[in-house]
PDB file of C-alpha atoms in Angstrom:
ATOM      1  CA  UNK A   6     -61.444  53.656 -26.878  1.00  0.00           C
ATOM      2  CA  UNK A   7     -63.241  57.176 -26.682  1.00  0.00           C
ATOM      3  CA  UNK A   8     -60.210  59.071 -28.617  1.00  0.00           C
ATOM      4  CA  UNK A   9     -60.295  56.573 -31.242  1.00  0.00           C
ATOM      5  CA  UNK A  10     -61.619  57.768 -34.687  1.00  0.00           C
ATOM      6  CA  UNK A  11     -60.760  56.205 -38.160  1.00  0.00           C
ATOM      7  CA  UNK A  12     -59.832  58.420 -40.546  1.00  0.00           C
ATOM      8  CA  UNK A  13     -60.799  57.814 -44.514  1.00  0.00           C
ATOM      9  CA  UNK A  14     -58.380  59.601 -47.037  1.00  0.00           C
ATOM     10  CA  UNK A  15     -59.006  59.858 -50.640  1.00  0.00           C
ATOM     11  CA  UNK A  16     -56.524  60.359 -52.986  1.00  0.00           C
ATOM     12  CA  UNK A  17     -57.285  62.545 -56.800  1.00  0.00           C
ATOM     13  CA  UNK A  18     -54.563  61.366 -58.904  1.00  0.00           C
ATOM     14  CA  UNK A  19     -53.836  63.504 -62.335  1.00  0.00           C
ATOM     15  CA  UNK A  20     -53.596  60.334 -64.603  1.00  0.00           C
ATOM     16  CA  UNK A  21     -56.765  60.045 -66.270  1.00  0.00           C
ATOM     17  CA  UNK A  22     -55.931  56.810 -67.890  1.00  0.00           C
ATOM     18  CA  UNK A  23     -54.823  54.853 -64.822  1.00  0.00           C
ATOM     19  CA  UNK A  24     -56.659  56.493 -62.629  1.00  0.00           C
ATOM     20  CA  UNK A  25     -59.898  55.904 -63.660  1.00  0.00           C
ATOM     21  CA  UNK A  26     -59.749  52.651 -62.605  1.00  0.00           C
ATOM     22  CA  UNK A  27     -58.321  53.573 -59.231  1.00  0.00           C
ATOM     23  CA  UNK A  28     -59.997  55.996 -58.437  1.00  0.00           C
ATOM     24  CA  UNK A  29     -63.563  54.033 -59.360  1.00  0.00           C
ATOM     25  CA  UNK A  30     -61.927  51.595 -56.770  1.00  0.00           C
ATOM     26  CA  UNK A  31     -61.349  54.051 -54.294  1.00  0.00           C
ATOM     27  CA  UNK A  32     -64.331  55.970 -54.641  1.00  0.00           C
ATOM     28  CA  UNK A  33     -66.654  52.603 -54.581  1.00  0.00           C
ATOM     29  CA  UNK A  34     -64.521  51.455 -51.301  1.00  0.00           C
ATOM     30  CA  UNK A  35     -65.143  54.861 -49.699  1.00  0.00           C
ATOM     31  CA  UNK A  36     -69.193  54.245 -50.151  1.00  0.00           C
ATOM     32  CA  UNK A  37     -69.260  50.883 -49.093  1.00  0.00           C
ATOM     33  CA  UNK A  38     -67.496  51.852 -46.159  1.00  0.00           C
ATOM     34  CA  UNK A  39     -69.829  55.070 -45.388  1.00  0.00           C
ATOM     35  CA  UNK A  40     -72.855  52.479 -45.715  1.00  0.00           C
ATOM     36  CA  UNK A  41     -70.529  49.868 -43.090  1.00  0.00           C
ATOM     37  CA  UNK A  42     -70.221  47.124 -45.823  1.00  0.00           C
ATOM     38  CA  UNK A  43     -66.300  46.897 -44.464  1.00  0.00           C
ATOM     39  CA  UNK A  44     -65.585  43.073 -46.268  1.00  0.00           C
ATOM     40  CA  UNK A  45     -66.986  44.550 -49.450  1.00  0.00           C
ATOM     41  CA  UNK A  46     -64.881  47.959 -49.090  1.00  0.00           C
ATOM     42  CA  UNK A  47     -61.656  45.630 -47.581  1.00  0.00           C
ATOM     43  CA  UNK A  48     -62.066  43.667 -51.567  1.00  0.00           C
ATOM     44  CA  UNK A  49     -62.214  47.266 -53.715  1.00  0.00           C
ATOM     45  CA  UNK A  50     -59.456  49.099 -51.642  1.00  0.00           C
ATOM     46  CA  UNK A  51     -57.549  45.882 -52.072  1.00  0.00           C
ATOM     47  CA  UNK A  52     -58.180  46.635 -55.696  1.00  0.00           C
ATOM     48  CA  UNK A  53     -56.996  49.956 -55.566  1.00  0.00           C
ATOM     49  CA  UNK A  54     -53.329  48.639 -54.123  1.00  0.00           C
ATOM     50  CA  UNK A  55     -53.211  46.280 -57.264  1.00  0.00           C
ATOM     51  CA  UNK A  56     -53.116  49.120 -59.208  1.00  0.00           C
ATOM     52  CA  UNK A  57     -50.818  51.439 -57.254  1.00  0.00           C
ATOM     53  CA  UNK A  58     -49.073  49.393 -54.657  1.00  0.00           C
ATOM     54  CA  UNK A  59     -46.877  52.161 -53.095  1.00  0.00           C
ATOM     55  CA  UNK A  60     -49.982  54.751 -52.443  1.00  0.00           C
ATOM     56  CA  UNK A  61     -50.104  54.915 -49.038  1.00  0.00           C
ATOM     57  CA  UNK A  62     -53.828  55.675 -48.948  1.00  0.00           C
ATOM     58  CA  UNK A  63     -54.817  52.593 -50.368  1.00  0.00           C
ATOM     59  CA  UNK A  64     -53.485  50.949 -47.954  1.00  0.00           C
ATOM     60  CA  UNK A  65     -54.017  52.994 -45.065  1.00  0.00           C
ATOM     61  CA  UNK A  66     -57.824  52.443 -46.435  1.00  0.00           C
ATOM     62  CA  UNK A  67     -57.714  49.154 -46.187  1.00  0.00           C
ATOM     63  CA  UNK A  68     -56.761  48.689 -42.054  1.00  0.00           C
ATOM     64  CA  UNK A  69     -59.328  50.962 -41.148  1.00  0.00           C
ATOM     65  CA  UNK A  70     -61.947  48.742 -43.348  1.00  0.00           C
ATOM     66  CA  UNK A  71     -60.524  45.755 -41.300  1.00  0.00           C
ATOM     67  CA  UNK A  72     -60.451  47.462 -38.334  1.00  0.00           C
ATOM     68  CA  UNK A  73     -64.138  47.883 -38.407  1.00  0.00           C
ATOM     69  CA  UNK A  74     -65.148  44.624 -39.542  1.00  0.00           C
ATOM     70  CA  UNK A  75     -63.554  43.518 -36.609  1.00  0.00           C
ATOM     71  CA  UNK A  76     -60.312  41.740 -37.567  1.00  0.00           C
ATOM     72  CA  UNK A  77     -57.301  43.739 -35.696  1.00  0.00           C
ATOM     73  CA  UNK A  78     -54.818  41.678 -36.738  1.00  0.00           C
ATOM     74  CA  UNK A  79     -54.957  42.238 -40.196  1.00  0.00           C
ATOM     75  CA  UNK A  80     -55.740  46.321 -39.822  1.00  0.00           C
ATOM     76  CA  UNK A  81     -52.456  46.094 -37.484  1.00  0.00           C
ATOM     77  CA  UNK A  82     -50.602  44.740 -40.785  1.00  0.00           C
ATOM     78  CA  UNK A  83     -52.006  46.931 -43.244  1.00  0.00           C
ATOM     79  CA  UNK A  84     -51.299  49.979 -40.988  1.00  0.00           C
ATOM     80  CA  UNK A  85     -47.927  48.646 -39.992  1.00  0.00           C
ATOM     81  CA  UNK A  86     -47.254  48.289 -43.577  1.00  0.00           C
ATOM     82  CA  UNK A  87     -48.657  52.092 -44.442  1.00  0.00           C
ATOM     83  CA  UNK A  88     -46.111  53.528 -41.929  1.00  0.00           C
ATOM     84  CA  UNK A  89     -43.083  51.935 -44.442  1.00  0.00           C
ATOM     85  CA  UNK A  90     -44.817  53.766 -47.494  1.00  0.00           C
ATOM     86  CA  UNK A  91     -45.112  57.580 -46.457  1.00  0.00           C
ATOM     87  CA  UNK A  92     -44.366  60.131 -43.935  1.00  0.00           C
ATOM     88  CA  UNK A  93     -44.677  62.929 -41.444  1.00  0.00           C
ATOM     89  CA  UNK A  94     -48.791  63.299 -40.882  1.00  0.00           C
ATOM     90  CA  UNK A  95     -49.980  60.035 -42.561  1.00  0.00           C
ATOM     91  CA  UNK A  96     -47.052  58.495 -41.389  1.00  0.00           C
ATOM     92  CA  UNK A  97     -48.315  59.897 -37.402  1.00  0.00           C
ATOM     93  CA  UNK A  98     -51.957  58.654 -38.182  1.00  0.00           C
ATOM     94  CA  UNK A  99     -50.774  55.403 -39.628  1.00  0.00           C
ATOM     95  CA  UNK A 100     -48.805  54.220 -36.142  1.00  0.00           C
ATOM     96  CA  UNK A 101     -52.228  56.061 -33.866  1.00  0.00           C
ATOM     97  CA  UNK A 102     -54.304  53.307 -36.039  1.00  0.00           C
ATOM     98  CA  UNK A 103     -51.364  50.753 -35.419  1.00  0.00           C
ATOM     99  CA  UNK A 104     -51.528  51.905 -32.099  1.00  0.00           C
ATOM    100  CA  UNK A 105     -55.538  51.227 -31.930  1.00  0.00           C
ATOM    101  CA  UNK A 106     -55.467  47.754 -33.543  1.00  0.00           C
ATOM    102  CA  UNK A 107     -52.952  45.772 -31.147  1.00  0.00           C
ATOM    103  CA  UNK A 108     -54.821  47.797 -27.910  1.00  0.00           C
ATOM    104  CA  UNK A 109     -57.914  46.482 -29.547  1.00  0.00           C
ATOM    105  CA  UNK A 110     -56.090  42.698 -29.913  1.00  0.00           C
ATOM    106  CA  UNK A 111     -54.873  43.318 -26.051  1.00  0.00           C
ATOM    107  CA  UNK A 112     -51.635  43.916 -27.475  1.00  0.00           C
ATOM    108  CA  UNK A 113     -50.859  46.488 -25.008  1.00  0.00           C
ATOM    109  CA  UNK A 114     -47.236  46.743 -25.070  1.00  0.00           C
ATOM    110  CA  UNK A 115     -46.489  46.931 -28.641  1.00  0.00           C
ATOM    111  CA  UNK A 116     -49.126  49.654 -28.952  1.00  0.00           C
ATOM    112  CA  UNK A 117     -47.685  51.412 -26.321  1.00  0.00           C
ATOM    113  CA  UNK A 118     -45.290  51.557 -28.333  1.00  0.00           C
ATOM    114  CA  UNK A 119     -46.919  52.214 -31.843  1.00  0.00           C
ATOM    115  CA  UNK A 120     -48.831  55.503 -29.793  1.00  0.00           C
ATOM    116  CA  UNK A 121     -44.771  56.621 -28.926  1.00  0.00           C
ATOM    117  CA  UNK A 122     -43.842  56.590 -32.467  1.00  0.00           C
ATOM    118  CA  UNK A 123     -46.989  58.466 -33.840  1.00  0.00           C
ATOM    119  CA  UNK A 124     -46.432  60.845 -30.771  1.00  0.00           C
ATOM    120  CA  UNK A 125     -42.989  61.131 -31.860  1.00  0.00           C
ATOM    121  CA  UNK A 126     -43.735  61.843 -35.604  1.00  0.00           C
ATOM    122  CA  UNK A 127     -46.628  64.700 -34.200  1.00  0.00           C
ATOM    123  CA  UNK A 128     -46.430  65.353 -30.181  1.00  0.00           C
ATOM    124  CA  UNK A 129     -49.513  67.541 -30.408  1.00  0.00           C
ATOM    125  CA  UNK A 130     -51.569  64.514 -31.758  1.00  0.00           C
ATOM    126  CA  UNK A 131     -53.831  64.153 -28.001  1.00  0.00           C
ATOM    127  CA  UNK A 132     -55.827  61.029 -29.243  1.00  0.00           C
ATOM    128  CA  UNK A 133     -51.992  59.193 -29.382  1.00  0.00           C
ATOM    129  CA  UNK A 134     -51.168  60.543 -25.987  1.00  0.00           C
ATOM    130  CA  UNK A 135     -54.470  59.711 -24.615  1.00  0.00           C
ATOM    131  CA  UNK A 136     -54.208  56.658 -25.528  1.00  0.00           C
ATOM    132  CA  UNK A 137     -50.935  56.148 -24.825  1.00  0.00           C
ATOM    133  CA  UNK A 138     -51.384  56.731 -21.021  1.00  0.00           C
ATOM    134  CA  UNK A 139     -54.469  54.485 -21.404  1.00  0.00           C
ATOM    135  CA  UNK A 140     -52.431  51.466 -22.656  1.00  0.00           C
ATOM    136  CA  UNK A 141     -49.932  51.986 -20.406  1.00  0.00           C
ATOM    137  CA  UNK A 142     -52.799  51.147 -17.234  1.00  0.00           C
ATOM    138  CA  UNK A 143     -54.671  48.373 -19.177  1.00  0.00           C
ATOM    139  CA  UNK A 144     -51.184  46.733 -19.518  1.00  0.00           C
ATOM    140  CA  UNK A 145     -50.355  47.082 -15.885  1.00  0.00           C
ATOM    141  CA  UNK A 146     -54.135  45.975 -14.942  1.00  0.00           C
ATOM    142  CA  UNK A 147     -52.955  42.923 -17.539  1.00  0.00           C
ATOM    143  CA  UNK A 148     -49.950  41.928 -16.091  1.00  0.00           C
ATOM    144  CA  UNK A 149     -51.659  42.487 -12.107  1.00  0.00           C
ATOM    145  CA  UNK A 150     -53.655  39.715 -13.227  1.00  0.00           C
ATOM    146  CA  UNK A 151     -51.467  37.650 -15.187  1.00  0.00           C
ATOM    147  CA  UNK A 152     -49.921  37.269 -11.563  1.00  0.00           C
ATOM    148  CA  UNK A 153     -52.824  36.912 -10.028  1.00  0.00           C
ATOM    149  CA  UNK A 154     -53.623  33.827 -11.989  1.00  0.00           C
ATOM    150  CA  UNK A 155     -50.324  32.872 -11.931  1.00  0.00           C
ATOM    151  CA  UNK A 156     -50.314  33.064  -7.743  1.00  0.00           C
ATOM    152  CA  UNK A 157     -53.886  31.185  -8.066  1.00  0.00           C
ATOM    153  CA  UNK A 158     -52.413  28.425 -10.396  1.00  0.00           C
ATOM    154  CA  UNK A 159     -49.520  28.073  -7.830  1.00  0.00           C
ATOM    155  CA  UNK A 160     -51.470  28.286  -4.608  1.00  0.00           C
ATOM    156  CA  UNK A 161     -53.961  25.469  -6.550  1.00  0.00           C
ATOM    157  CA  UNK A 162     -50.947  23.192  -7.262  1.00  0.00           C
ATOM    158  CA  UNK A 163     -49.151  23.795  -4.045  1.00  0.00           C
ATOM    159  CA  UNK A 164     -53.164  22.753  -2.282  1.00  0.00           C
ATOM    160  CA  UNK A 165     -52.790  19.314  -5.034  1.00  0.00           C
ATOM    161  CA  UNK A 166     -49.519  18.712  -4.312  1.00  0.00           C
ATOM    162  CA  UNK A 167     -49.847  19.059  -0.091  1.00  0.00           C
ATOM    163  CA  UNK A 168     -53.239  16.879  -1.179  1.00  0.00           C
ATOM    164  CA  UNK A 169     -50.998  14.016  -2.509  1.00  0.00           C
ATOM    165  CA  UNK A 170     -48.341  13.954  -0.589  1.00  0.00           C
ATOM    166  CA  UNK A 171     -50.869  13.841   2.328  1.00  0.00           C
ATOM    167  CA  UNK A 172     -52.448  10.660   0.269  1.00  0.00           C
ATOM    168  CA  UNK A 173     -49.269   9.245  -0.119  1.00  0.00           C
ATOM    169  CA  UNK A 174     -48.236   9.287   3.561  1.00  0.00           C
ATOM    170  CA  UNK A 175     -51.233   7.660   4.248  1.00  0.00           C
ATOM    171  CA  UNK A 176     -50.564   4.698   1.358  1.00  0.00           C
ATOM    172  CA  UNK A 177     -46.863   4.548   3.278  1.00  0.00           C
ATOM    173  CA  UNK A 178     -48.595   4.338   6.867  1.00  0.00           C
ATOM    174  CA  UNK A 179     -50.898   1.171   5.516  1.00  0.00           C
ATOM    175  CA  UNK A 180     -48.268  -0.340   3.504  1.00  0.00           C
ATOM    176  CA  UNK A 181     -46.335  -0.206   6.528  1.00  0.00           C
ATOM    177  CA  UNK A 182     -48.618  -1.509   8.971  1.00  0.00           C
ATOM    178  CA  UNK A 183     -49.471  -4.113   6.921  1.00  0.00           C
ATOM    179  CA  UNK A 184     -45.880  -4.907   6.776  1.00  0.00           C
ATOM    180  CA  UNK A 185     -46.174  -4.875  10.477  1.00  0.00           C
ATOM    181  CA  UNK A 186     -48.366  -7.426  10.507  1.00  0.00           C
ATOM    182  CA  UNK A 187     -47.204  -9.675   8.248  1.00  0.00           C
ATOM    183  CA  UNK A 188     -43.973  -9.627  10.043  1.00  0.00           C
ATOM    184  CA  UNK A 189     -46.042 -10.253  13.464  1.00  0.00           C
ATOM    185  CA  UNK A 190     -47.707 -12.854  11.676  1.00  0.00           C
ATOM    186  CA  UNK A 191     -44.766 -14.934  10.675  1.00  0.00           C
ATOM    187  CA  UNK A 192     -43.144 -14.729  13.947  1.00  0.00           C
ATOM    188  CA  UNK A 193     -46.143 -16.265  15.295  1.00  0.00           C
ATOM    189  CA  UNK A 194     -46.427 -18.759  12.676  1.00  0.00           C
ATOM    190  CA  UNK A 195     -42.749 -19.499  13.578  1.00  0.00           C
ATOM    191  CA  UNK A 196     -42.951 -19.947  17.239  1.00  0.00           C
ATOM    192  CA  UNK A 197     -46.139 -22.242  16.997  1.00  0.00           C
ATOM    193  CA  UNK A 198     -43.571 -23.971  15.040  1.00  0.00           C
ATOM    194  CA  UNK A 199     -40.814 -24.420  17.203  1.00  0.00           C
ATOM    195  CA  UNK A 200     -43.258 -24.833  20.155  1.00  0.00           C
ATOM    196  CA  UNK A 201     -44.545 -28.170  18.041  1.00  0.00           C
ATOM    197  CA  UNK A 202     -40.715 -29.236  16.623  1.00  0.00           C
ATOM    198  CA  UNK A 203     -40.131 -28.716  21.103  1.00  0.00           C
ATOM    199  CA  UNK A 204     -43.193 -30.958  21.800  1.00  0.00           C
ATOM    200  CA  UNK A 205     -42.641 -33.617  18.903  1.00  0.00           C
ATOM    201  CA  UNK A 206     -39.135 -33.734  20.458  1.00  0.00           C
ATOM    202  CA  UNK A 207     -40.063 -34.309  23.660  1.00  0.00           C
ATOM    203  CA  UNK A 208     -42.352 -36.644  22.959  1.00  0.00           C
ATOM    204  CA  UNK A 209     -40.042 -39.012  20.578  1.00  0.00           C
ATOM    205  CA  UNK A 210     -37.571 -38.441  23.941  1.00  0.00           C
ATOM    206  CA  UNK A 211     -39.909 -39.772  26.292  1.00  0.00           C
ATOM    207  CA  UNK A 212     -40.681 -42.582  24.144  1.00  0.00           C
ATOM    208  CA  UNK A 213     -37.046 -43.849  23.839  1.00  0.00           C
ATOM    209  CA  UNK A 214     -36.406 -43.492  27.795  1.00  0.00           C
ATOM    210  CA  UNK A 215     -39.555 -45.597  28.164  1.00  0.00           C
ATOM    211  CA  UNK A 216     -38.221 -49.398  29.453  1.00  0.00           C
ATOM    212  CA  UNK A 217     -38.780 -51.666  26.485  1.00  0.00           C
ATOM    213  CA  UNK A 218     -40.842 -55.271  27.274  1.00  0.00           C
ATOM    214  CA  UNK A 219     -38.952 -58.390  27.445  1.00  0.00           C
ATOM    215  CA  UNK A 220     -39.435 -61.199  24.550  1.00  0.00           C
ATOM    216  CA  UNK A 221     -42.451 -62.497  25.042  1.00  0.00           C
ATOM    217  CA  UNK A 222     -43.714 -59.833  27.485  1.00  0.00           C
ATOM    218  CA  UNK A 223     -46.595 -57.178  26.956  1.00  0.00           C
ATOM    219  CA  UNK A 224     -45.809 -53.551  26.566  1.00  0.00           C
ATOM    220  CA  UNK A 225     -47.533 -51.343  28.956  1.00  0.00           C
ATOM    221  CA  UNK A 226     -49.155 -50.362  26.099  1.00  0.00           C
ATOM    222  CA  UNK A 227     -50.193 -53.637  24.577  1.00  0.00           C
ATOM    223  CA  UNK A 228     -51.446 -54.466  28.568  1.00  0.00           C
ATOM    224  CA  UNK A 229     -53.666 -51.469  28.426  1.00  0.00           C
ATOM    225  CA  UNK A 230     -55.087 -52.137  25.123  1.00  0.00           C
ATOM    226  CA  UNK A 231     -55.809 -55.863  26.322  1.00  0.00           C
ATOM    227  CA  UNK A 232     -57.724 -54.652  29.657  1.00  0.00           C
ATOM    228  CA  UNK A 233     -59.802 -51.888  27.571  1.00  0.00           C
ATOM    229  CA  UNK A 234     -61.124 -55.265  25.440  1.00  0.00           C
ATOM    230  CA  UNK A 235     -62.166 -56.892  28.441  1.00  0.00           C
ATOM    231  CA  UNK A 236     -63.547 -54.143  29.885  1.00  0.00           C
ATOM    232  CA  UNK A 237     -65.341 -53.906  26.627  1.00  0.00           C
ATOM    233  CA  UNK A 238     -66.514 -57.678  26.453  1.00  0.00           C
ATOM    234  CA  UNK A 239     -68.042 -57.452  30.096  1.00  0.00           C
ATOM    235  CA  UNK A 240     -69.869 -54.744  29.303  1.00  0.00           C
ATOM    236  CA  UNK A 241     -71.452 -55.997  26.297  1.00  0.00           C
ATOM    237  CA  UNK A 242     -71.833 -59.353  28.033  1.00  0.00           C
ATOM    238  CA  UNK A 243     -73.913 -57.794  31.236  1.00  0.00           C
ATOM    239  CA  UNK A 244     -75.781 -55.661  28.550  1.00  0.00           C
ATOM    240  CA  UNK A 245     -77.356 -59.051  27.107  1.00  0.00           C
ATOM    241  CA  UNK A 246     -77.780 -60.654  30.698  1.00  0.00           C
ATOM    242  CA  UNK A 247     -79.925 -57.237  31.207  1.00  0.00           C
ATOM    243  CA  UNK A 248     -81.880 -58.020  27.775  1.00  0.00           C
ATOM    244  CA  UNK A 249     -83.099 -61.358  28.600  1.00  0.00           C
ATOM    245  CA  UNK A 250     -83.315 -61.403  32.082  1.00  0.00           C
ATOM    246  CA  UNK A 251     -81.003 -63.408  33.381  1.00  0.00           C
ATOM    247  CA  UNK A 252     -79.957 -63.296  37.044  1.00  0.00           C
ATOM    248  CA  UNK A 253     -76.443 -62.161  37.378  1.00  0.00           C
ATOM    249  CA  UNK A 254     -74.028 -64.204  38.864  1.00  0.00           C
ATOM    250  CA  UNK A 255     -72.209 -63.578  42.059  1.00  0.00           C
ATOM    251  CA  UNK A 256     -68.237 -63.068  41.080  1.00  0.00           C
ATOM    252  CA  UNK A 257     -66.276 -64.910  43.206  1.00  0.00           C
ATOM    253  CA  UNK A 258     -62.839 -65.068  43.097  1.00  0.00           C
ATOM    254  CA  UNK A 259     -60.780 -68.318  42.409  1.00  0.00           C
TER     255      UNK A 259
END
C-alpha cells in the first residue's frame, strides 16, 4: 500500500525511578527497530507494556514491530487493542494501522471498516481515505472472484455430475439388455422344452396305438431285429466263401 507508513512514538515519562527502566525498554525497541531487528524490538516493547500496561505507545509500538516482521494478525491485535487505551490522534493512527494490518491479511471488509473509524476520529487523515477507497475495490475484485470460482466449482460439478449420470444411463442400458437377453434366453430354453415334452408325447402315443403281437408271435420289432441278424450272418458267411475261394452256390428256392 503506497499511503501506508508506520509511525514510531516515543514516550518521556517524568518518573525517574520507573521510568528508567521503561524508557531503556523503549529506547532499545526504537533502535532495534531503526536497524529492522522487528522480533528483537516486538520482545523489548513487550517489556515496556509489563511495566506500564495502559501506555498506549507501548503498545501501539509493538503492532507496528509485528507489522513489519510480517505477522498481521498479531499487529491487527495490538493495534486493535491501542485504540481501547487512548484517544483523538493516536486513537485515528491506531485504527489507519488496524486498518493496514487486516488489508495486509486480505481482510478487506473489516479494514474497510477500521479506515471509517480512523477517518471518523480525523477526516483530513488522506492515507485512511486513500486507503479506504482502495479496500473498498480489492474487496469487490475479492468477492468478483470468489464467484468466479464459485461459478467454476459449479460449472465443474454440474460437467461431473452430467458425466455420471451419462455413465449411469449407460450401466442401466447394459443391465437392461442383458436382462433382455436373459429373458430371450429362457424363453428359448423353454420352448425347446415343450417342443421335446410335445415330441416325447407323441412318441409314447404312437407307441401305445401300435397293435400289440399275439402270444407267441414276433413284434414287428423283434421281426426286424431277427432279419438284420440274418442279413448279418450271410454277409459274414459270403465274406469267408470270398477268403478261401470257394465257388458260391446257386440259391434256389425250396
Amino acid at each position: 500500500m503506497n499511503k501506508y507508513t508506520v509511525a514510531l512514538l516515543i514516550l518521556f515519562i517524568s518518573s525517574v525511578t520507573f521510568g528508567d527502566d521503561y524508557r531503556k525498554y523503549m529506547n532499545k525497541g526504537e533502535d532495534q527497530y531503526k536497524e529492522e531487528k522487528f522480533s528483537e524490538a516486538v520482545e523489548n516493547y513487550r517489556q515496556a507494556e509489563v511495566l506500564k500496561p495502559e501506555d498506549p505507545t507501548a503498545s501501539f509500538n509493538t503492532g507496528a514491530s509485528f507489522y513489519k516482521s510480517g505477522d498481521y494478525a498479531k499487529a491487527a491485535e495490538k493495534f486493535l487493542q491501542t485504540t481501547s487505551l487512548t484517544d483523538g490522534k493516536l486513537q485515528s493512527e491506531s485504527y489507519y494501522n488496524l486498518g493496514n494490518s487486516l488489508f495486509e491479511a486480505q481482510d478487506y471488509n473489516n479494514a474497510i471498516n477500521a479506515f471509517k473509524s480512523s477517518l471518523m476520529l480525523d477526516p483530513s487523515n488522506e492515507d485512511a481515505k486513500f486507503n479506504y477507497e482502495l479496500a473498498q475495490k480489492k474487496l469487490e475484485e475479492q468477492q468478483q472472484q470468489q464467484q468466479q470460482q464459485n461459478q467454476d466449482q459449479q460449472d465443474q460439478q454440474d460437467q461431473q455430475d452430467q458425466k455420471d449420470q451419462q455413465n449411469q444411463d449407460q450401466q442401466d442400458q447394459q443391465q437392461q439388455d442383458q436382462d433382455q437377453q436373459q429373458q430371450q434366453n429362457k424363453d428359448d430354453q423353454q420352448k425347446q422344452d415343450e417342443q421335446q415334452q410335445q415330441q416325447d408325447q407323441q412318441k409314447q402315443e404312437d407307441q401305445q396305438q401300435k397293435p400289440k403281437p399275439k402270444k407267441g408271435e414276433m413284434s414287428e420289432e423283434e421281426a426286424k431285429a431277427l432279419l438284420d441278424a440274418f442279413k448279418q450272418d450271410e454277409k459274414n458267411v459270403q465274406e469267408q466263401l470270398k477268403k478261401y475261394k470257394v465257388p458260391q452256390q446257386t440259391r434256389r428256392d425250396w
